[in-house]
Each structure stands twice: as C-alpha cells, then as structure tokens.
PDB file as gemmi writes it, atoms N, CA and C in Angstrom:
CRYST1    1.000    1.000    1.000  90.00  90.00  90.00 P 1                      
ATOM      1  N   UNK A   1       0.832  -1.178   0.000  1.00  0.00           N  
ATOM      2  CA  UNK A   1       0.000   0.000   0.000  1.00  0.00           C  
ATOM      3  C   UNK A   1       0.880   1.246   0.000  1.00  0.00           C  
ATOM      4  N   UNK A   2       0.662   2.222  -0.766  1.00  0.00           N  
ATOM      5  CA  UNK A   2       1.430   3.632  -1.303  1.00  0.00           C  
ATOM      6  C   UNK A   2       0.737   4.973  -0.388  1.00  0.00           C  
ATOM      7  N   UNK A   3       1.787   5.304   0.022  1.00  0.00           N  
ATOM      8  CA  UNK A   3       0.909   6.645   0.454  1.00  0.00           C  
ATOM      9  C   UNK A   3       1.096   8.127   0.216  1.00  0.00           C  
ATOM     10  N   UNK A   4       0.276   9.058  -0.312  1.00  0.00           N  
ATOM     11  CA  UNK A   4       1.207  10.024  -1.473  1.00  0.00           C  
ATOM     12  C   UNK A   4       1.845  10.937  -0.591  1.00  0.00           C  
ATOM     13  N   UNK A   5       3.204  11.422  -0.958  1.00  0.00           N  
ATOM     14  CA  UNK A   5       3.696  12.356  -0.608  1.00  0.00           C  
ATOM     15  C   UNK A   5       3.889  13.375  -1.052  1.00  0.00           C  
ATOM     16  N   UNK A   6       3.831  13.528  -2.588  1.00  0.00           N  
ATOM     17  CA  UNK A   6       4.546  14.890  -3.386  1.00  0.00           C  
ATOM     18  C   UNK A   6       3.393  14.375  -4.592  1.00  0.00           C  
ATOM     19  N   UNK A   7       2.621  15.779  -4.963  1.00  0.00           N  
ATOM     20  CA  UNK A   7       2.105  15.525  -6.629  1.00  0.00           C  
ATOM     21  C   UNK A   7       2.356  16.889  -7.287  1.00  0.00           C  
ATOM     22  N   UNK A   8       2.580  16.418  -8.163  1.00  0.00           N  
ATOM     23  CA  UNK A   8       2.128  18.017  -9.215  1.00  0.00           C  
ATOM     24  C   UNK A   8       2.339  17.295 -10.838  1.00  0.00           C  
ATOM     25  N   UNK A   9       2.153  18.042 -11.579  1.00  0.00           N  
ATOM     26  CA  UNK A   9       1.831  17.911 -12.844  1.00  0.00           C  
ATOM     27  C   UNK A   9       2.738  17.259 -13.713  1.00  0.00           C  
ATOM     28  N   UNK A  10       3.701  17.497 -12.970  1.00  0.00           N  
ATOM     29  CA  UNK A  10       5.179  16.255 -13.576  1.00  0.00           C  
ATOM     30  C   UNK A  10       5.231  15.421 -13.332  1.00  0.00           C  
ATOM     31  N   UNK A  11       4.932  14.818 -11.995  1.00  0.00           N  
ATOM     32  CA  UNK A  11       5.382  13.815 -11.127  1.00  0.00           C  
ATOM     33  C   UNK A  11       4.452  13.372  -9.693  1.00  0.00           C  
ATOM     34  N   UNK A  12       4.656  12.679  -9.412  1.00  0.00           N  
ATOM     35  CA  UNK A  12       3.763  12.186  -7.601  1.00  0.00           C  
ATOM     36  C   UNK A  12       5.165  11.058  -7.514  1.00  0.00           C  
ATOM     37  N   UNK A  13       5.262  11.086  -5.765  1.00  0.00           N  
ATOM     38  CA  UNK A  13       5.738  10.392  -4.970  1.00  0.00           C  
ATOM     39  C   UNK A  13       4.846  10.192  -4.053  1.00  0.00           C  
ATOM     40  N   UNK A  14       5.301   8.385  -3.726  1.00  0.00           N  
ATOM     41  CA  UNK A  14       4.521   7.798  -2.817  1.00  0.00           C  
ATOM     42  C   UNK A  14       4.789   7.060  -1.922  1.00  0.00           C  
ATOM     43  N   UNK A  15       4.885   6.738  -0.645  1.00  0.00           N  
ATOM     44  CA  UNK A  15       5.808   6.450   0.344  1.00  0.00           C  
ATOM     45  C   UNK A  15       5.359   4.655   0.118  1.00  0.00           C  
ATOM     46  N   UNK A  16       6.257   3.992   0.115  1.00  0.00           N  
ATOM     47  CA  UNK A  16       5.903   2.161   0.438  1.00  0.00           C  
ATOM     48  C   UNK A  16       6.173   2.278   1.443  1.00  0.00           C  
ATOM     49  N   UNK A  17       6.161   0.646   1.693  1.00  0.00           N  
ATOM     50  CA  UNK A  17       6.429  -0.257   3.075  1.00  0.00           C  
ATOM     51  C   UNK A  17       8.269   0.308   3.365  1.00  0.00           C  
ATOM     52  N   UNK A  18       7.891   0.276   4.808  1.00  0.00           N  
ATOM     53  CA  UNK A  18      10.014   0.333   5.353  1.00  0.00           C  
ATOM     54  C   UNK A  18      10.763   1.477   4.283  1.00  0.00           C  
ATOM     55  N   UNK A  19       9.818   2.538   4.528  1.00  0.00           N  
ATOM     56  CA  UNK A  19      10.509   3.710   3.815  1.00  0.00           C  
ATOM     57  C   UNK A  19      11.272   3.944   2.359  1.00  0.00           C  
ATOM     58  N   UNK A  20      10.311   2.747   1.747  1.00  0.00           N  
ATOM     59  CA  UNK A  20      11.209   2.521   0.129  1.00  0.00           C  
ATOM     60  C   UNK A  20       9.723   3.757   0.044  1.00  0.00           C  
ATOM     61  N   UNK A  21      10.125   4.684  -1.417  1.00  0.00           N  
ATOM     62  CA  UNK A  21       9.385   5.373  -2.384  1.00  0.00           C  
ATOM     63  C   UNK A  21       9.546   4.950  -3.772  1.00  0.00           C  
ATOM     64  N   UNK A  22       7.821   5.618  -4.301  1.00  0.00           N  
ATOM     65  CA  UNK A  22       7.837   5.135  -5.739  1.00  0.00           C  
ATOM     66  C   UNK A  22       7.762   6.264  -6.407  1.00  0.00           C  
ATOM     67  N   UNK A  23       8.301   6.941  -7.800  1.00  0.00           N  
ATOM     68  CA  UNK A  23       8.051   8.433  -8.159  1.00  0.00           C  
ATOM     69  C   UNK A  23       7.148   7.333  -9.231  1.00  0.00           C  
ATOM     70  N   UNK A  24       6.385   8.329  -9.414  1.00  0.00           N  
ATOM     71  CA  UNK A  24       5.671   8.219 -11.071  1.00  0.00           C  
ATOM     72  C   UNK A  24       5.486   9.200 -11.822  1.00  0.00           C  
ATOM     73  N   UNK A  25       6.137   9.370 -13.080  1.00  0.00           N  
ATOM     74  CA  UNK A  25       6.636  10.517 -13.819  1.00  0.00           C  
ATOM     75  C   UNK A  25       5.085  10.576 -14.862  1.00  0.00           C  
ATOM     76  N   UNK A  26       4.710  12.014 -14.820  1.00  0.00           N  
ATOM     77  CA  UNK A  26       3.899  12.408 -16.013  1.00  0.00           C  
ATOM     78  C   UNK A  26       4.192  12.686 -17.195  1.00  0.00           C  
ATOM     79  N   UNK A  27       3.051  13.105 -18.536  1.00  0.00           N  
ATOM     80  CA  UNK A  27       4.006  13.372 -19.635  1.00  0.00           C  
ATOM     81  C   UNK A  27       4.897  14.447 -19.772  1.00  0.00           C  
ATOM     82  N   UNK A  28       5.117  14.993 -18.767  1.00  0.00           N  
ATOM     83  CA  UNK A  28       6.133  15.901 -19.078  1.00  0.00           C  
ATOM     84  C   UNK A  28       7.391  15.373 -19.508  1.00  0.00           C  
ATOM     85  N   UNK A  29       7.839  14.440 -18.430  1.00  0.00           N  
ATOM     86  CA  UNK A  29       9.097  13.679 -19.041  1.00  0.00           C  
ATOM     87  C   UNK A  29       9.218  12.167 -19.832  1.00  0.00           C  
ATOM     88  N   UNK A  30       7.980  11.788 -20.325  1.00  0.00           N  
ATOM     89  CA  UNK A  30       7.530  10.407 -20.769  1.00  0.00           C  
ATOM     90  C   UNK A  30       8.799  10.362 -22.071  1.00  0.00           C  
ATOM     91  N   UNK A  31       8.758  11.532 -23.033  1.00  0.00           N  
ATOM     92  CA  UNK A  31       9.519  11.114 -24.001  1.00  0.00           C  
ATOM     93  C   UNK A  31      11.155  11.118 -24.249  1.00  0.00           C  
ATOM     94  N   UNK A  32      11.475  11.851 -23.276  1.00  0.00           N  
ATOM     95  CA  UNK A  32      12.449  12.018 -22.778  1.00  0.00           C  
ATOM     96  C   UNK A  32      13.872  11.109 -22.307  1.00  0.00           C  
ATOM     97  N   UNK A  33      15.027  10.812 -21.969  1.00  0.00           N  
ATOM     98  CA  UNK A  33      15.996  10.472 -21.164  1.00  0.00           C  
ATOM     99  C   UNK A  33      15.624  11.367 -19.647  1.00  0.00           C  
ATOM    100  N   UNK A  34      15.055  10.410 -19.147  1.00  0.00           N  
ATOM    101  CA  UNK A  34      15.505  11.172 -17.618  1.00  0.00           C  
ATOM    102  C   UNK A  34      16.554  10.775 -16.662  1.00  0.00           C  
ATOM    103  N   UNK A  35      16.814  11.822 -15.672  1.00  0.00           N  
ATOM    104  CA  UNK A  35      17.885  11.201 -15.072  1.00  0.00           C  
ATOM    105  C   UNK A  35      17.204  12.240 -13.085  1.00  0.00           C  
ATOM    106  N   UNK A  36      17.364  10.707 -12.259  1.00  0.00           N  
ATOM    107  CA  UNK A  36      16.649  10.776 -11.271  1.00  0.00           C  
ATOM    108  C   UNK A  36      17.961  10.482 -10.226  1.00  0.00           C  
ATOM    109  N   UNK A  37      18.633  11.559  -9.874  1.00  0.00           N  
ATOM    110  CA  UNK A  37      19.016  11.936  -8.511  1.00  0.00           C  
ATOM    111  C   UNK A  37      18.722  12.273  -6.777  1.00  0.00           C  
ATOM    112  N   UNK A  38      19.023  11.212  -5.742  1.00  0.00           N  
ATOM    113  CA  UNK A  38      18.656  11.624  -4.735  1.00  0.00           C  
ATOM    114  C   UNK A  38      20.077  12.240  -3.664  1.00  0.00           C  
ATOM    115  N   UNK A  39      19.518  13.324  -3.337  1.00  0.00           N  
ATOM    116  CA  UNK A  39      20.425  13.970  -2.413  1.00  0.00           C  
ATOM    117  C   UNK A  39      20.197  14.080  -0.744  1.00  0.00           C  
ATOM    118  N   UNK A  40      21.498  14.131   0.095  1.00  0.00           N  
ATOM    119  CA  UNK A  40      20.875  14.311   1.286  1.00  0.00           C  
ATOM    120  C   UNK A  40      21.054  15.797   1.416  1.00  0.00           C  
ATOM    121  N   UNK A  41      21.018  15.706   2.769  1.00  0.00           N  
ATOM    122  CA  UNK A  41      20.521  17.646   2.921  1.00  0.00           C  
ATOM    123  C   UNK A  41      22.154  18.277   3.540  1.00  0.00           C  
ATOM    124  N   UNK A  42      23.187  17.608   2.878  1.00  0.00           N  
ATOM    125  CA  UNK A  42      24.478  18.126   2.700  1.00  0.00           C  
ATOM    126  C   UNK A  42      24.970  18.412   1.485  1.00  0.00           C  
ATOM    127  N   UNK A  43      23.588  17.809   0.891  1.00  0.00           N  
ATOM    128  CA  UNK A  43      24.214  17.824  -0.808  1.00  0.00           C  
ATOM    129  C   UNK A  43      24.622  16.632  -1.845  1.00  0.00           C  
ATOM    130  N   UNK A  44      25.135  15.998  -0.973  1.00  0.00           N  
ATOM    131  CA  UNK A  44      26.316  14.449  -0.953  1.00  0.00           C  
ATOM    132  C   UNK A  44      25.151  13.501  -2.153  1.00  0.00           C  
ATOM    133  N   UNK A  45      25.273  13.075  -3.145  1.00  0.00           N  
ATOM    134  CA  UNK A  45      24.144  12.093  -3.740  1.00  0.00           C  
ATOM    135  C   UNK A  45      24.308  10.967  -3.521  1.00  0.00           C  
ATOM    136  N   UNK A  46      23.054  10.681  -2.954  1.00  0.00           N  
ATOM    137  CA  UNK A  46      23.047   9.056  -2.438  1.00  0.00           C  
ATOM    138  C   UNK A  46      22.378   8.253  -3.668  1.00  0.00           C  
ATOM    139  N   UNK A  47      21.980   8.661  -4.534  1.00  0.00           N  
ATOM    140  CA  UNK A  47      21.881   7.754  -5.986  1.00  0.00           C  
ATOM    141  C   UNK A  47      21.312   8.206  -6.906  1.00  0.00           C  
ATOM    142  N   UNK A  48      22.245   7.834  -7.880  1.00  0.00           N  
ATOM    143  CA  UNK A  48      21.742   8.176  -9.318  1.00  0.00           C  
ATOM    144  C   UNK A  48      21.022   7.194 -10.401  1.00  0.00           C  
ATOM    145  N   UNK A  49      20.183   7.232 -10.937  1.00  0.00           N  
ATOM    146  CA  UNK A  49      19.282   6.381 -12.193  1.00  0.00           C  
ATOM    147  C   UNK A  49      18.671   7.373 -13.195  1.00  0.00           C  
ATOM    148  N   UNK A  50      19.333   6.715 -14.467  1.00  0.00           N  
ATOM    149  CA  UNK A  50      19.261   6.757 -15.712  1.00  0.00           C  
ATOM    150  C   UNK A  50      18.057   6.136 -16.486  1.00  0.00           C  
ATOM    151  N   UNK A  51      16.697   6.762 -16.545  1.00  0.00           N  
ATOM    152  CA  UNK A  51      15.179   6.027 -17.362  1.00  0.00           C  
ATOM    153  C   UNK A  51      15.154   6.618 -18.500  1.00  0.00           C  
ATOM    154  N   UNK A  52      15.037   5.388 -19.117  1.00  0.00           N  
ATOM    155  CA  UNK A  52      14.925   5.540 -20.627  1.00  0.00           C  
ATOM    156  C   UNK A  52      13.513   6.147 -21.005  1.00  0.00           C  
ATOM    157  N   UNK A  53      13.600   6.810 -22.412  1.00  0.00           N  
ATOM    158  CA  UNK A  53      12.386   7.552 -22.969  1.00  0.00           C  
ATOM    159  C   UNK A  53      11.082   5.913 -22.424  1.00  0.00           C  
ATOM    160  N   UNK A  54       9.956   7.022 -22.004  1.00  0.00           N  
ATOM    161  CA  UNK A  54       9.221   5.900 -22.069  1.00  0.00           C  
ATOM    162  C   UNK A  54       8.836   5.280 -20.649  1.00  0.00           C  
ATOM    163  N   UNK A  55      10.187   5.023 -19.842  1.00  0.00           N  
ATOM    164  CA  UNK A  55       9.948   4.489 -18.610  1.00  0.00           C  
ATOM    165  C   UNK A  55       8.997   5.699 -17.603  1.00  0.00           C  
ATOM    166  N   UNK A  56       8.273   5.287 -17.199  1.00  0.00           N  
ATOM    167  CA  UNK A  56       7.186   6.172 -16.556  1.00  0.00           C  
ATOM    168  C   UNK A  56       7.508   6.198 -14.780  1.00  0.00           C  
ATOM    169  N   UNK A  57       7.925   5.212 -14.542  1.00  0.00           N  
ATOM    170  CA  UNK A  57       8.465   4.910 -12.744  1.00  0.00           C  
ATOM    171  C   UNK A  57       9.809   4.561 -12.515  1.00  0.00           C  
ATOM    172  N   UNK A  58       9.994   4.584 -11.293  1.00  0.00           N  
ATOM    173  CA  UNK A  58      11.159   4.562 -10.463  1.00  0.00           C  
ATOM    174  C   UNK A  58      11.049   4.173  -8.799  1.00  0.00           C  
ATOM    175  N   UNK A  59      11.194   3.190  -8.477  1.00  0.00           N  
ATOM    176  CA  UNK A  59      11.054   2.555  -7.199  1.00  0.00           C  
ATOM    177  C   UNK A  59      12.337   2.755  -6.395  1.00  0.00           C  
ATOM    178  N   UNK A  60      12.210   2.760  -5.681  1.00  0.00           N  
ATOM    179  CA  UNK A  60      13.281   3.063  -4.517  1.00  0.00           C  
ATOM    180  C   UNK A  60      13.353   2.098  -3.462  1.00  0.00           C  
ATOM    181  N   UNK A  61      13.747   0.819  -3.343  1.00  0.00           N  
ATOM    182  CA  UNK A  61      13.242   0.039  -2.456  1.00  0.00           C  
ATOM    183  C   UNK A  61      15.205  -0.015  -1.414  1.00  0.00           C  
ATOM    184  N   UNK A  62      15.602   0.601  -1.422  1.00  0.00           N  
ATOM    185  CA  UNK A  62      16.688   0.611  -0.074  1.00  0.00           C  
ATOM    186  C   UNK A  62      15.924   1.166   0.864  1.00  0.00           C  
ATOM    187  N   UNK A  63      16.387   1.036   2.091  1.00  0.00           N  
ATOM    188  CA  UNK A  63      16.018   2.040   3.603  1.00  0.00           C  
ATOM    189  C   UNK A  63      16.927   3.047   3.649  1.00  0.00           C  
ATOM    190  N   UNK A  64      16.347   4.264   4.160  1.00  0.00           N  
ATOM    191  CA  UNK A  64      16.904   5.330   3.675  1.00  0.00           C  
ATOM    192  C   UNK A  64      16.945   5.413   5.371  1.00  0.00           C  
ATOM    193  N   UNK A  65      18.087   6.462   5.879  1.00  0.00           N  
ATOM    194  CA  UNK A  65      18.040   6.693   7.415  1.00  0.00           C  
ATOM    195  C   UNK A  65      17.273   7.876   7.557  1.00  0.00           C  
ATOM    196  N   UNK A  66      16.537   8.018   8.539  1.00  0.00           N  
ATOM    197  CA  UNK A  66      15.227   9.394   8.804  1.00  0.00           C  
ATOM    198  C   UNK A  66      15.960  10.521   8.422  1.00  0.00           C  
ATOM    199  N   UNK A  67      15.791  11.429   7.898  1.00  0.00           N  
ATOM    200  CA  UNK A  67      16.403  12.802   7.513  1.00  0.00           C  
ATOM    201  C   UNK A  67      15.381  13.529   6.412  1.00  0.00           C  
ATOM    202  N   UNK A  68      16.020  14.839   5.885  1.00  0.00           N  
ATOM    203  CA  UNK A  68      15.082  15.221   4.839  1.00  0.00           C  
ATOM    204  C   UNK A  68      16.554  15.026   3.404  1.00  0.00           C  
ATOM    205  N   UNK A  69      15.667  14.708   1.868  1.00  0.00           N  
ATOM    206  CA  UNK A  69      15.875  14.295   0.774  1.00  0.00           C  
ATOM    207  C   UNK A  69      15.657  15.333  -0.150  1.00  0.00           C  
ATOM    208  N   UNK A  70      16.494  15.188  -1.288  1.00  0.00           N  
ATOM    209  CA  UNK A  70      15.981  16.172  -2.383  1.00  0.00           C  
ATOM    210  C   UNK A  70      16.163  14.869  -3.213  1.00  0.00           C  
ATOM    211  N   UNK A  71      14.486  15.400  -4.089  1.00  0.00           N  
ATOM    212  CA  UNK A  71      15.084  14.313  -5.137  1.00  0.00           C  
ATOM    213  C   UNK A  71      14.891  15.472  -6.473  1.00  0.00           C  
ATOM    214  N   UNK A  72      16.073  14.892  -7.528  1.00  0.00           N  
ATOM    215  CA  UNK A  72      16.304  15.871  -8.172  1.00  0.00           C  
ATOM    216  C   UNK A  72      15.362  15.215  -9.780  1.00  0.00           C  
ATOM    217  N   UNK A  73      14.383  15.122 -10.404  1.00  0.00           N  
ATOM    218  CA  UNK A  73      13.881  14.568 -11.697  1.00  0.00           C  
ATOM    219  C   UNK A  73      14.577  15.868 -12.840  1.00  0.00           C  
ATOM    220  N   UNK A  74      15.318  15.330 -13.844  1.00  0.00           N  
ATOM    221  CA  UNK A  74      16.072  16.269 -15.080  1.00  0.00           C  
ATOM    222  C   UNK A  74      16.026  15.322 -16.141  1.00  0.00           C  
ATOM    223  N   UNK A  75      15.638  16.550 -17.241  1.00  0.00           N  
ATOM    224  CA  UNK A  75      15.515  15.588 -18.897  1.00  0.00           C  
ATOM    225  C   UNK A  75      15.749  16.714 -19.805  1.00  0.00           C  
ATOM    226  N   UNK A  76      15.893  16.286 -20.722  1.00  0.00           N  
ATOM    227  CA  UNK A  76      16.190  17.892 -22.159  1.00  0.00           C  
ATOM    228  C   UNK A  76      16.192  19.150 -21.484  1.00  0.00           C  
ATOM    229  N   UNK A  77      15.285  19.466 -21.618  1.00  0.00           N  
ATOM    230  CA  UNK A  77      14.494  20.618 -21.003  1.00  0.00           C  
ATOM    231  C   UNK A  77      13.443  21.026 -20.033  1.00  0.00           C  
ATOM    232  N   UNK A  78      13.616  20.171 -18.862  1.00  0.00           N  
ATOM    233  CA  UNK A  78      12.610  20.646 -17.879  1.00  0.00           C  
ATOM    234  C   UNK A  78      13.724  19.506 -16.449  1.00  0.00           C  
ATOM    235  N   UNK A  79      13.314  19.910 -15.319  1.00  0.00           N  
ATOM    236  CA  UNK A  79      14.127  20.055 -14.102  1.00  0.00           C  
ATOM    237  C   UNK A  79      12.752  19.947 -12.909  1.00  0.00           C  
ATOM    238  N   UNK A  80      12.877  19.285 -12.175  1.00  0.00           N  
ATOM    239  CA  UNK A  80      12.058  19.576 -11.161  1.00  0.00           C  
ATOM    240  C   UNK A  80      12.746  18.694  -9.696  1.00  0.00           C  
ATOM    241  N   UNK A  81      12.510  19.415  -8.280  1.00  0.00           N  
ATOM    242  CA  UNK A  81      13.204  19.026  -7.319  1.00  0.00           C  
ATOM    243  C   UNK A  81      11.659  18.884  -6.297  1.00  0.00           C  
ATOM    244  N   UNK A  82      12.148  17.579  -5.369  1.00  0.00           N  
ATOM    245  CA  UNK A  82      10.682  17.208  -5.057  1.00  0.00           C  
ATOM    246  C   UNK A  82      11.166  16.967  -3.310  1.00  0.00           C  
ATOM    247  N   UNK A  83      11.130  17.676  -2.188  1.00  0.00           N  
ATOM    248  CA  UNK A  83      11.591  17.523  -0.989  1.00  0.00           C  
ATOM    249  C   UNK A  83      10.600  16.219  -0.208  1.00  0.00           C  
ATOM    250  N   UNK A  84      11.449  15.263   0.285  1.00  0.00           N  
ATOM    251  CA  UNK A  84      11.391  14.013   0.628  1.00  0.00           C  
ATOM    252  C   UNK A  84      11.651  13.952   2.107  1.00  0.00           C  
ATOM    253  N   UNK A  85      11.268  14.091   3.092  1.00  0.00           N  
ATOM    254  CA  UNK A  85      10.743  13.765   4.709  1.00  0.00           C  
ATOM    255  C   UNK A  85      10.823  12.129   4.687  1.00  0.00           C  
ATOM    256  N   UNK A  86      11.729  11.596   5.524  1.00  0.00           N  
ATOM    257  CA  UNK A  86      11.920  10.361   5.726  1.00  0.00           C  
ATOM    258  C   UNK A  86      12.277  10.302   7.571  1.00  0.00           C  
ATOM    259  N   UNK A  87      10.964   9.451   7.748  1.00  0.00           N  
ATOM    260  CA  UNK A  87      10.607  10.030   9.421  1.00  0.00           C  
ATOM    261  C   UNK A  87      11.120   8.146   9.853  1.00  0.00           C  
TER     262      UNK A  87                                                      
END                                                                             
C-alpha cells in the first residue's frame, strides 16, 4: 500500500512499506531520457538512475536513514526538485 507524498503535474511520490518510495513521472518527461538523482541535505548524492524515454516509474526500495531528501527529476528541457521527509 502507497501513500502520497509529493504531486504536481510532472510527477507524484509515494511512500511504500520500510521507507522505500515510488516516483511516477507524467508526460512531461515520458519522451524524454531522464535522469533521477537523490540527495541528502548536505548535498552528498546518495543515488543516481538513468530512465529511458518511455519508462514512466522509479522505485526506490533501499532504507533510507530518517532525515530530509531532495530528489532531483532532469531531462532535455525541464528540471524539477521534489523535498522528501523520511521520518
């Protein structure tokens, strides 16, 4: 069971089980190369993934330690940063 954390017109995040998240990308970046960066709140990136045109999701199933997250979604031309609360 998913529980939403972040929506807007690009994108929604949704919290899983044991603090894994799922993004699900809109058409903004459907046709695209995206590239899905998570940061901690030093900056430091704790992981990078490369979705091909087309791929619509991105699961996150590590345990992340409680803190706050940036996750960074970037493709051609559009950028969006989505702040991530991990309690």
């Amino acid at each position: 069971r998913s529980t939403p954390l972040y929506s807007s017109a690009a994108s929604d995040v949704y919290k899983r089980q044991h603090d894994s998240f799922l993004i699900l990308l809109g058409n903004k970046f459907l046709n695209d190369e995206k590239r899905i960066t998570l940061y901690d709140t030093t900056g430091r990136i704790v992981h990078v993934e490369t979705l091909l045109p087309g791929v619509r999701s991105f699961a996150w199933t590590k345990i992340l330690p409680s803190g706050v997250y940036i996750i960074e979604v970037s493709a051609e031309r559009e950028m969006e940063r989505i702040k991530l609360i991990v309690e």
